[in-house]
CSV table of C-alpha atoms in Angstrom, one decimal:
chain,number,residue,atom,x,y,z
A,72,UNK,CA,0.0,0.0,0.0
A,73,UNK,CA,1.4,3.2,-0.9
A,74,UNK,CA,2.1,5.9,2.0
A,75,UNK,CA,-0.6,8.7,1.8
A,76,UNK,CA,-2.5,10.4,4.7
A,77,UNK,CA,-5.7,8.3,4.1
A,78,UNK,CA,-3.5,5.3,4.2
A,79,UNK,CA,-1.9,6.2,7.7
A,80,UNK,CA,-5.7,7.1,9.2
A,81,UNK,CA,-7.1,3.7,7.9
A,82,UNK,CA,-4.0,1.9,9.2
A,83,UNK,CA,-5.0,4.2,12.6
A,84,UNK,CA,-8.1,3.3,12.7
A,85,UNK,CA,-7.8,-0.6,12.2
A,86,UNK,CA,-5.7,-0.6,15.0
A,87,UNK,CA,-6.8,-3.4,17.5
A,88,UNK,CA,-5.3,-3.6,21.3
A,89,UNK,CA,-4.0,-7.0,20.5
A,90,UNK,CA,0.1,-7.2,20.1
A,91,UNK,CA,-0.6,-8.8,16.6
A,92,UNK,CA,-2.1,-6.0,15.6
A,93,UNK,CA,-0.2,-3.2,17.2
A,94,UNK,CA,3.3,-5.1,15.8
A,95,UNK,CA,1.7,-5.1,11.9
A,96,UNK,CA,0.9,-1.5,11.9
A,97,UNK,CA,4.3,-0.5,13.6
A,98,UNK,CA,6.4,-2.4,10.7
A,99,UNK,CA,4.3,-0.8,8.4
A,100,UNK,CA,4.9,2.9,9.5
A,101,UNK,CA,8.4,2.3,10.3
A,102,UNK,CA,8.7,1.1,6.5
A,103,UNK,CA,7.6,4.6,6.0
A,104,UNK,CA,9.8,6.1,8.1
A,105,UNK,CA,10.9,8.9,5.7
A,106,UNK,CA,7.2,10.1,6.0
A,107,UNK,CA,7.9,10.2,10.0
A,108,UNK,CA,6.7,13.7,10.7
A,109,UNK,CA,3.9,13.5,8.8
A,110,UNK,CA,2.8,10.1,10.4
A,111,UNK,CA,3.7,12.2,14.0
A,112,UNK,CA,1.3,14.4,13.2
A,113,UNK,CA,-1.7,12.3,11.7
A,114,UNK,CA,-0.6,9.8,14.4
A,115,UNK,CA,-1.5,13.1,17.0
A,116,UNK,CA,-4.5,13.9,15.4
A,117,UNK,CA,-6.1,10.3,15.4
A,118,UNK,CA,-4.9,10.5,19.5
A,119,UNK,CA,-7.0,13.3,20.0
A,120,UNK,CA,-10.2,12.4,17.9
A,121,UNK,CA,-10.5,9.0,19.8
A,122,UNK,CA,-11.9,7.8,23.2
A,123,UNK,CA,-9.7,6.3,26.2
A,124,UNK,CA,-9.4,3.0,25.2
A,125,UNK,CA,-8.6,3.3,21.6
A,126,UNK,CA,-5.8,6.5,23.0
A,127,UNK,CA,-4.0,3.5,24.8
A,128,UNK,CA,-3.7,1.5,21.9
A,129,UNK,CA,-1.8,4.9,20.0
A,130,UNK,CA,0.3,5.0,22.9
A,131,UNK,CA,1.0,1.2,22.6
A,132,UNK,CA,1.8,1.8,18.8
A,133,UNK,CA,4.0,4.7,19.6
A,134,UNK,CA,6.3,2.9,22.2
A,135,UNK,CA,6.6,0.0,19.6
A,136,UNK,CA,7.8,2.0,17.2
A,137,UNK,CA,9.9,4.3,19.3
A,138,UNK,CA,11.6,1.1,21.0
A,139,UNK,CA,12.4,-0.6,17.4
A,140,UNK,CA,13.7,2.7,16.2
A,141,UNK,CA,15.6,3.1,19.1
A,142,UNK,CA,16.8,-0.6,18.8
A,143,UNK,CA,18.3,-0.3,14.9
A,144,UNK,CA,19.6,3.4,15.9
A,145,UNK,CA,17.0,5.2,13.2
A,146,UNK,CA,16.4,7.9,14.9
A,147,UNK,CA,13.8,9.2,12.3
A,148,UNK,CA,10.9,8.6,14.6
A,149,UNK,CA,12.4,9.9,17.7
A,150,UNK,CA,13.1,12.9,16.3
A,151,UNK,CA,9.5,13.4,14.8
A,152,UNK,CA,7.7,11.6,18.3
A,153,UNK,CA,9.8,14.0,20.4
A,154,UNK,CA,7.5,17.2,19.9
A,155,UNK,CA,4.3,16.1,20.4
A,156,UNK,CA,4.8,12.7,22.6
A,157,UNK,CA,4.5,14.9,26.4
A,158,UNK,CA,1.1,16.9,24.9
A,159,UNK,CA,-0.3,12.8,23.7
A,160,UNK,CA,0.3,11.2,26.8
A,161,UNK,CA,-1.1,14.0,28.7
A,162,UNK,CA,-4.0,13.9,26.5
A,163,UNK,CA,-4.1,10.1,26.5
A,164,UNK,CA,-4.3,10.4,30.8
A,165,UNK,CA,-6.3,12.9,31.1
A,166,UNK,CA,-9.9,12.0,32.1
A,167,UNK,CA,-9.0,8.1,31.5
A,168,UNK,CA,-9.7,5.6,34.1
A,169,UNK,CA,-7.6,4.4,36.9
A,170,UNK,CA,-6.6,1.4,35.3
A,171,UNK,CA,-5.6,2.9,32.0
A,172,UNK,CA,-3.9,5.6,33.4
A,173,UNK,CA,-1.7,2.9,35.4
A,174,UNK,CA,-0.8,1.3,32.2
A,175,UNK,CA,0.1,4.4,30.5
A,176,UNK,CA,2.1,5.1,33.6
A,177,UNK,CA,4.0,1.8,33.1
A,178,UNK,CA,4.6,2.8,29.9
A,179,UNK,CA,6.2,6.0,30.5
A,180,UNK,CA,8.4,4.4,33.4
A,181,UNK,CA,9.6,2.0,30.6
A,182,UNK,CA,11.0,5.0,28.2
A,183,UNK,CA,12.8,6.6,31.5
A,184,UNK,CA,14.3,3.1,32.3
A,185,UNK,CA,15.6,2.5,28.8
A,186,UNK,CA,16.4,5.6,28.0
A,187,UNK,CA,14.4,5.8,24.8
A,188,UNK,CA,13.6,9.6,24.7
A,189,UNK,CA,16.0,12.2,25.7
A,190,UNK,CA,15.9,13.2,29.1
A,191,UNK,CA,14.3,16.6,28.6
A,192,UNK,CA,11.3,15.2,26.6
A,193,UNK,CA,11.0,12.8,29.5
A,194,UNK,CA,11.2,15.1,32.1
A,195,UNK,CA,8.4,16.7,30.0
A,196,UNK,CA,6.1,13.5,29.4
A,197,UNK,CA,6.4,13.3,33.7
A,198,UNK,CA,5.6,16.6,34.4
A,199,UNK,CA,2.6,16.9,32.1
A,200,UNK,CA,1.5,13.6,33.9
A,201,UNK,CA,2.2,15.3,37.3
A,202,UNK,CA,0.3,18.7,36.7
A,203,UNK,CA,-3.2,16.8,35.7
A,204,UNK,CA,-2.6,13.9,38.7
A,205,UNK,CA,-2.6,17.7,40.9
A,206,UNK,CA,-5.5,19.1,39.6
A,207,UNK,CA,-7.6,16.1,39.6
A,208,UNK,CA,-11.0,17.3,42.2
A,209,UNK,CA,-11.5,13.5,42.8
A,210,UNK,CA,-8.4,13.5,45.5
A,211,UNK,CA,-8.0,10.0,44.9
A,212,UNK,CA,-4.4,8.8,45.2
A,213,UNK,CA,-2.4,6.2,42.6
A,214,UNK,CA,-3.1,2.6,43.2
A,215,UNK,CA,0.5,2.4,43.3
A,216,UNK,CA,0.9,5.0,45.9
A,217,UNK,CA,1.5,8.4,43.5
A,218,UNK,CA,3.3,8.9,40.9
A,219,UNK,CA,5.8,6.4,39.5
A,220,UNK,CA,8.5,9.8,38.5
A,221,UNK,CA,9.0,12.7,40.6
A,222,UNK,CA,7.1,15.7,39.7
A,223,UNK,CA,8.8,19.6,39.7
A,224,UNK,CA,8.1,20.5,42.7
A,225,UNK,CA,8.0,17.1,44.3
A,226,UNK,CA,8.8,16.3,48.0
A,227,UNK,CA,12.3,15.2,46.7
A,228,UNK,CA,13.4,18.0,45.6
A,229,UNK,CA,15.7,20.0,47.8
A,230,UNK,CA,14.2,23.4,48.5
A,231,UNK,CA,17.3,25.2,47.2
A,232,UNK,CA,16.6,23.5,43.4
A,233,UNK,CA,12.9,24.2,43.6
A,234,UNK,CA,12.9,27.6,41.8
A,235,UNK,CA,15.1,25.7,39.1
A,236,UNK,CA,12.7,22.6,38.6
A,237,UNK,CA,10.4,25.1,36.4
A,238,UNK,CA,12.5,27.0,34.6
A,239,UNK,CA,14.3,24.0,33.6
A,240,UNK,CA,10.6,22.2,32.4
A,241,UNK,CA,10.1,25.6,30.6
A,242,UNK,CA,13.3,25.3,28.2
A,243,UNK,CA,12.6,21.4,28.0
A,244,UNK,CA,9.7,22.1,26.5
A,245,UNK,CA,11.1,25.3,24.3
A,246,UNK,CA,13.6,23.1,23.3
A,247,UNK,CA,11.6,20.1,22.0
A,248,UNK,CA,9.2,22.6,20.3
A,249,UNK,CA,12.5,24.6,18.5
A,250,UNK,CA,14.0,21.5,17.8
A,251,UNK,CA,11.0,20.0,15.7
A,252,UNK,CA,10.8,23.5,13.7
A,253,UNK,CA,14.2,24.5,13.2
A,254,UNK,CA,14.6,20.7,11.8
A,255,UNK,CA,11.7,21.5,9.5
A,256,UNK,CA,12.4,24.5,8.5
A,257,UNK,CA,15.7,23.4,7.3
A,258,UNK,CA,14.6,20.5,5.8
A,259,UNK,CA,12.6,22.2,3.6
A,260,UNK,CA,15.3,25.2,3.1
A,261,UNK,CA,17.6,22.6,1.5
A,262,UNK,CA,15.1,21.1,-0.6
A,263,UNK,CA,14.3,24.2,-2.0
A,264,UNK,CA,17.5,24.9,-2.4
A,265,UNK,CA,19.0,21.6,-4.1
A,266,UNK,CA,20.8,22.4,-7.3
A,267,UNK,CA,19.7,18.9,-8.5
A,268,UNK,CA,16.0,19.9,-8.0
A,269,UNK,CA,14.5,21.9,-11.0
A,270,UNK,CA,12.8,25.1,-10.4
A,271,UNK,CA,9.4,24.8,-10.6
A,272,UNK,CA,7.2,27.9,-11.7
A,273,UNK,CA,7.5,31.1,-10.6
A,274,UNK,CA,3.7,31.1,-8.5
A,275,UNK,CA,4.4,27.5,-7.3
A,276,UNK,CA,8.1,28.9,-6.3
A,277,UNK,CA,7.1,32.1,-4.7
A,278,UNK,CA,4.2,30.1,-2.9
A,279,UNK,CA,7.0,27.6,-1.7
A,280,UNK,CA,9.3,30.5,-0.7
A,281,UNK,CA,6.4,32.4,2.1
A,282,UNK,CA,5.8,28.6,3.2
A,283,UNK,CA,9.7,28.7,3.6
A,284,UNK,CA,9.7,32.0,5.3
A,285,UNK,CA,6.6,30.9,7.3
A,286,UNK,CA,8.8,28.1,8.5
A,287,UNK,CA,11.8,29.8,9.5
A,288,UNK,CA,9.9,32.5,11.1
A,289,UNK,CA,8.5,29.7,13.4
A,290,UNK,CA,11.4,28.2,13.9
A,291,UNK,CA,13.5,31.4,14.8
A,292,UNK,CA,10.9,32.5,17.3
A,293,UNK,CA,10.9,29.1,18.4
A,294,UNK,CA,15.1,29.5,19.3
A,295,UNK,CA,14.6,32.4,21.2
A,296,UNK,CA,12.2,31.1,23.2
A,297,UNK,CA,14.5,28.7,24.0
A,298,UNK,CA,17.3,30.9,24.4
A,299,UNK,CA,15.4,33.2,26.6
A,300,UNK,CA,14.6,30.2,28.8
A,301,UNK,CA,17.7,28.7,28.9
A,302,UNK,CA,19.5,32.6,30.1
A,303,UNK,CA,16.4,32.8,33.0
A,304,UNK,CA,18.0,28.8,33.5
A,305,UNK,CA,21.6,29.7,34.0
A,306,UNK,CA,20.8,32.9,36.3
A,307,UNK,CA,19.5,31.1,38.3
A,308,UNK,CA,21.9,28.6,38.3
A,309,UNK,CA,24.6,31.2,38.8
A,310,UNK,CA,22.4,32.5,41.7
A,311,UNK,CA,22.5,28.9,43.2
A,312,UNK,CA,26.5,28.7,42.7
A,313,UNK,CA,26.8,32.3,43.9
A,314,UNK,CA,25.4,31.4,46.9
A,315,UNK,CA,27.3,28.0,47.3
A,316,UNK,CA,30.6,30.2,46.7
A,317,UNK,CA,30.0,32.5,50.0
A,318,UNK,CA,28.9,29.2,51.9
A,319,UNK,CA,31.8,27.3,51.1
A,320,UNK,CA,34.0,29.9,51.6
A,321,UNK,CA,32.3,30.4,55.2
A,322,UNK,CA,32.7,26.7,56.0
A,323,UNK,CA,36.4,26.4,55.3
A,324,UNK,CA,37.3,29.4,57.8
A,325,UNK,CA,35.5,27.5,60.1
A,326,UNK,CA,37.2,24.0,59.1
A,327,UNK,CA,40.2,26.1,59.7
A,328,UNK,CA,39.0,27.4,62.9
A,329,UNK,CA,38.3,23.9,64.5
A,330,UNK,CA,41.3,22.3,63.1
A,331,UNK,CA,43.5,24.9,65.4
A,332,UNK,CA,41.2,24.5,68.2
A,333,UNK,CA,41.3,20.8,68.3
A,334,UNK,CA,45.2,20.7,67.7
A,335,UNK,CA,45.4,23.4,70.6
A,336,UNK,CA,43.1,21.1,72.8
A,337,UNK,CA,45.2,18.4,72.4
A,338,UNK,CA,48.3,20.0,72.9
A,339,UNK,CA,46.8,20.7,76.6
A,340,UNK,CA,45.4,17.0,76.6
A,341,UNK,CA,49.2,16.1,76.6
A,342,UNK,CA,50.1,18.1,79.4
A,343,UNK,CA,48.3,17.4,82.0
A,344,UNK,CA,48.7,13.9,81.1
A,345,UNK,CA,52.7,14.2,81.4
A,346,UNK,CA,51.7,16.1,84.5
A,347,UNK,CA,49.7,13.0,85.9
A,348,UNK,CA,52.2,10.8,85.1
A,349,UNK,CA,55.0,13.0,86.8
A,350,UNK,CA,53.0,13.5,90.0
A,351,UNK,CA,52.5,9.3,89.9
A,352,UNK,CA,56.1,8.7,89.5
A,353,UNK,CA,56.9,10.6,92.4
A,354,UNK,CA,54.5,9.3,94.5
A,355,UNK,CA,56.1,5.5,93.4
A,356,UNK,CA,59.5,6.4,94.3
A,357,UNK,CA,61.6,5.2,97.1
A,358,UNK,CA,62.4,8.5,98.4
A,359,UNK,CA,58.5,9.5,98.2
A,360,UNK,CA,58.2,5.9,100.0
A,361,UNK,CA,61.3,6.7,103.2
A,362,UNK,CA,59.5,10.4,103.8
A,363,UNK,CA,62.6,12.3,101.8
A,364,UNK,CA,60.2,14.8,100.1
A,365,UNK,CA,56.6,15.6,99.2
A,366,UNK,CA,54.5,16.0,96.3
A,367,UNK,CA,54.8,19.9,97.0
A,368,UNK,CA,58.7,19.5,97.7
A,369,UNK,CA,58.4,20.2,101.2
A,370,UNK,CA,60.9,17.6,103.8
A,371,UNK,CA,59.2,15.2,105.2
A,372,UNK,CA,61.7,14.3,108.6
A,373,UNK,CA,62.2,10.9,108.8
A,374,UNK,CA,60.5,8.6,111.7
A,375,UNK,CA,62.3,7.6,114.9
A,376,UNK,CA,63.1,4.2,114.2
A,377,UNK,CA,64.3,2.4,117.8
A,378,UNK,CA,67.4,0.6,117.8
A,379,UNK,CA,67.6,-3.2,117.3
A,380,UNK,CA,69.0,-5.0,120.7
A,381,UNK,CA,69.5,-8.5,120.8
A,382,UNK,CA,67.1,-10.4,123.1
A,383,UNK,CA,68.6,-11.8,126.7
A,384,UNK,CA,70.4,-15.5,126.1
A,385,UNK,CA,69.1,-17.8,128.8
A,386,UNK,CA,71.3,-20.3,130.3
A,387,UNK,CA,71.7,-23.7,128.5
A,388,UNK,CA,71.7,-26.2,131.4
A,389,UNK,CA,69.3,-24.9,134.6
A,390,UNK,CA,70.2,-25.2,138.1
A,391,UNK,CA,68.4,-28.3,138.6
A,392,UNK,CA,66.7,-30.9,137.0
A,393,UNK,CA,63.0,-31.2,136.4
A,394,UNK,CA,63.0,-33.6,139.3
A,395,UNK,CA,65.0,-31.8,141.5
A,396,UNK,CA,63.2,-28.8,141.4
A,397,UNK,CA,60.3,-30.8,141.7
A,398,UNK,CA,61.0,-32.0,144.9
A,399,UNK,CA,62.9,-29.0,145.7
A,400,UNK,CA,59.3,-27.5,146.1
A,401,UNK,CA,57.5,-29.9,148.4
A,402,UNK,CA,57.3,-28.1,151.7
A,403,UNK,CA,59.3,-30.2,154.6
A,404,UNK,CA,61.4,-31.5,152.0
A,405,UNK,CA,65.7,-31.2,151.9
A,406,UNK,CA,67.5,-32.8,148.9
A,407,UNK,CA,71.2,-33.8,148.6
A,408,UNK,CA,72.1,-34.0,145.4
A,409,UNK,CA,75.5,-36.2,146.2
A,410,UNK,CA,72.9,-38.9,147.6
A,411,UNK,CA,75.5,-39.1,150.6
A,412,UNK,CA,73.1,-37.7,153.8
A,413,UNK,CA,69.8,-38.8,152.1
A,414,UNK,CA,66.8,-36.4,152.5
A,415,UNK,CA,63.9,-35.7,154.1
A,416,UNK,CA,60.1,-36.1,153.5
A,417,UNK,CA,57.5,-34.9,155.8
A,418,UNK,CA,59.3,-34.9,159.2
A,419,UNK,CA,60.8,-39.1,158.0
A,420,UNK,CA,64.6,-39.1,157.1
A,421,UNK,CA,65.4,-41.3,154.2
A,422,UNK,CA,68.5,-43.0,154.0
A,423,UNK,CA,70.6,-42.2,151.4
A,424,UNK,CA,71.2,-43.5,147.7
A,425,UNK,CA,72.1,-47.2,147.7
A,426,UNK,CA,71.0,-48.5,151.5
A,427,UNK,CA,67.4,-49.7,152.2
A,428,UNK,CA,65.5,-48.9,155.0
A,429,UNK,CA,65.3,-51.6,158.1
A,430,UNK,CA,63.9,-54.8,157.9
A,431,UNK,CA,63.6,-54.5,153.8
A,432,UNK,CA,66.1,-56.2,152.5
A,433,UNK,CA,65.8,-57.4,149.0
A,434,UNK,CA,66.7,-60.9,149.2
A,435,UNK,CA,65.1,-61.6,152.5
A,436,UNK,CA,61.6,-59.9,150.8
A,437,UNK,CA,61.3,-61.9,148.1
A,438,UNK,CA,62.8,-65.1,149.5
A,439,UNK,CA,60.7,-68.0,151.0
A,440,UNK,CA,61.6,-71.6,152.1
A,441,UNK,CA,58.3,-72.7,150.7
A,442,UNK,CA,58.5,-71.0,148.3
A,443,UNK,CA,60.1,-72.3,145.2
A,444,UNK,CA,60.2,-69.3,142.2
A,445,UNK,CA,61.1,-66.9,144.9
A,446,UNK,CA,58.5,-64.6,144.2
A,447,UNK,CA,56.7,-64.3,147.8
A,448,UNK,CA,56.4,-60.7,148.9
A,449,UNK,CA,56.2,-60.4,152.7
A,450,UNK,CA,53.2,-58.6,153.9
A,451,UNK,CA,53.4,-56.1,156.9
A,452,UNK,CA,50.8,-56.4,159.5
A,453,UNK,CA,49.7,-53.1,160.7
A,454,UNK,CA,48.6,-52.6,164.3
A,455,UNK,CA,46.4,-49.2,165.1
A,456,UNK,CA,47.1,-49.5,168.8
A,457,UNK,CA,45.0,-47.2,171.0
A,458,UNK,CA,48.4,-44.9,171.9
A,459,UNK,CA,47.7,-43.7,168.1
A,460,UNK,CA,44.1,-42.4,168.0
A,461,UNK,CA,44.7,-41.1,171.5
A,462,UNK,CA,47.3,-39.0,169.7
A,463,UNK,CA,44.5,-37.9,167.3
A,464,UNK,CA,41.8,-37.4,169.8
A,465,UNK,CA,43.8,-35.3,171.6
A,466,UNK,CA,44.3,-32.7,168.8
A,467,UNK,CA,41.7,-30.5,167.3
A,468,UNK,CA,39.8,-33.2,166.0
A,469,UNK,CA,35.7,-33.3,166.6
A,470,UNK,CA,34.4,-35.0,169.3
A,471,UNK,CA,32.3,-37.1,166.7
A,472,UNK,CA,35.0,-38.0,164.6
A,473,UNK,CA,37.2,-39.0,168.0
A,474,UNK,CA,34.8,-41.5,169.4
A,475,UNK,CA,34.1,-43.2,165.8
A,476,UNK,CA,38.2,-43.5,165.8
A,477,UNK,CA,37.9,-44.9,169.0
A,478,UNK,CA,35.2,-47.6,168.5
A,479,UNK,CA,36.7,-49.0,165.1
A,480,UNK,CA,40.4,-49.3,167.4
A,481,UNK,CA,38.8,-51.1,170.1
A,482,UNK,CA,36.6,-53.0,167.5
A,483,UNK,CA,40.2,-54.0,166.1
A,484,UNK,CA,41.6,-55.3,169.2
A,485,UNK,CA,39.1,-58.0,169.8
């Protein structure tokens, strides 16, 4: 089929939302793509004339061929999309329903993610998004929780870049809108100009030559538009870098300022540290230890210190033995220690060392005639004559205590 503009509006028109359908119709415009502005336009056109649901299916077609254009780097159709593509989508949105709108959001995430349009047209195709989710009266949010790209004036913007955000959207725009008539206007200065190309008639040229100046008139006033936009831009941004300037220049005196304090700080850290360490040192010393000085240097006397004497040596060998000091200390009692007078024990004289007393002579004690092993000891019989307890009775003893003595003696003697 050849390429006329009833050819593009029936291709429009038989457009179906299945991918079949939207995939035919994209190879077929893209085999066209010398006619790209023109398709742009009627494609535009068609966008506008049709309801929601049929608008998605242009957009569909548009990202088709925008992606395969941008895929085989012909950039014909970017170039001819780029003007009008922020005014479709927003016309595409506007006054669709929720769920269209969240597919035509996806789409436009999609170009941001693979870079399909230049970043100002994008920035453009967001914000025109952005401005009619803001002025919608319903108040209802996203499903997806707002907008899927930040908006101008959005909450992520610093407050500092704020008054930048629109005059940057303003020269996007100014420059997509230049960009498409300058190119246009060129295009058809050359063609008009192309030695190879004959001359038609003079009416047909002179009618060719006002669309000519028509065109460069547009596109001139388009340029400075854009150049008026893009001076209000950089003001602002040398307004913004002005004011960074003074701040930085602020901040580094005080960088300065802090560095001196802290090195002055530390200098003082050291000190008295050294000075701690000083004061324990002395305090560890020996002298500090035997009282030679003081933390403030101020003598300390030393302490009286009592001189060592050796204790008193006690004699080796005492005076007497245990046993004789023993006995030494029974009262009646005299001790000769050469064992040649005896001594005496309670009033009774013993005989000396080596003699027995009367009447106890070994051999005759333990010596009996009937008795064979020789072993008899002799008992002694003793007599408690009357003489004795009369001896008794007459001392201080109780009267009681005399007569029992008395009545166990005579009770002997019978």
């Amino acid at each position: 089929m050849a390429y006329t503009d009833d050819a593009v509006k029936a291709k429009l028109s038989a457009l179906n939302e299945t991918q079949e359908g939207i995939v035919t119709v994209a190879q077929w415009v893209m085999f066209h793509r010398r006619h790209a502005e023109r398709t742009a336009q009627l494609w535009l056109q068609k966008l506008r004339d049709s309801p929601a649901p049929k608008r998605l299916n242009l957009v569909y077609l548009a990202n088709e061929v925008a992606q395969q254009s941008r895929a085989r780097r012909k950039d014909d159709f970017l170039i001819a999309f780029s003007p009008v593509i922020a005014e479709a989508v927003a016309t595409a949105y506007k006054g669709a329903s929720n769920d269209i709108q969240q597919k035509l959001r996806r789409v436009v995430e999609v170009w941001r993610q693979r870079s399909i349009f230049e970043l100002p047209i994008q920035e453009a195709v967001e914000s025109r998004v952005d401005e009619i989710d803001k002025t919608r009266s319903t108040g209802k949010k996203p499903l997806l929780g707002g907008s899927l790209f930040s908006g101008p004036s959005g909450s992520s913007t610093p407050s500092e870049l704020q008054p930048l955000v629109p005059l940057q959207v303003a020269l996007s725009k100014n420059n997509v809108a230049s960009g498409a008539s300058a190119t246009t206007a060129n295009a058809e200065y050359e063609k008009l100009n192309d030695p190879n190309t004959p001359l038609p008639t003079p009416p047909v040229h002179a009618a060719r030559l006002s669309q000519l100046l028509k065109a460069l008139a547009n596109a001139e006033s388009s340029v400075s538009e854009v150049i008026k936009s893009r001076t209000a831009l950089i003001d602002g941004l040398e307004k913004l870098l002005e004011t960074n300037r003074s701040a930085l220049s602020k901040e580094q005196s005080l960088a300065v300022q802090l560095s001196e304090r802290k090195s002055e700080t530390e200098a003082k850290k050291r000190e008295v540290e050294d000075g701690i360490m000083r004061g324990l040192s002395a305090e560890n010393s020996p002298a500090a230890n035997l009282g030679d000085s003081g933390l403030g240097g101020e003598a300390v006397p030393r302490p009286e210190v009592e001189a060592l004497t050796p204790p008193p040596v006690e004699a080796i060998t005492p005076v007497g033995s245990p046993k004789e000091q023993q006995e030494a200390s029974l009262p009646g009692t005299s001790f000769d220690p050469q064992g040649s007078a005896g001594f005496t024990l309670g009033g009774f004289t013993l005989p000396p060392t080596g003699s027995s007393l009367p009447g106890t002579d070994p051999s005759s004690a333990y010596s009996d005639p009937q008795d064979p092993n020789g072993f008899y000891a002799k008992k002694r019989k003793v007599v408690h004559s009357e003489e004795d307890y009369s001896k008794f009775a007459s001392g201080e003893l109780d009267a009681d205590v005399a007569e029992l003595l008395q009545q166990e003696g005579g009770a002997q003697q019978q």
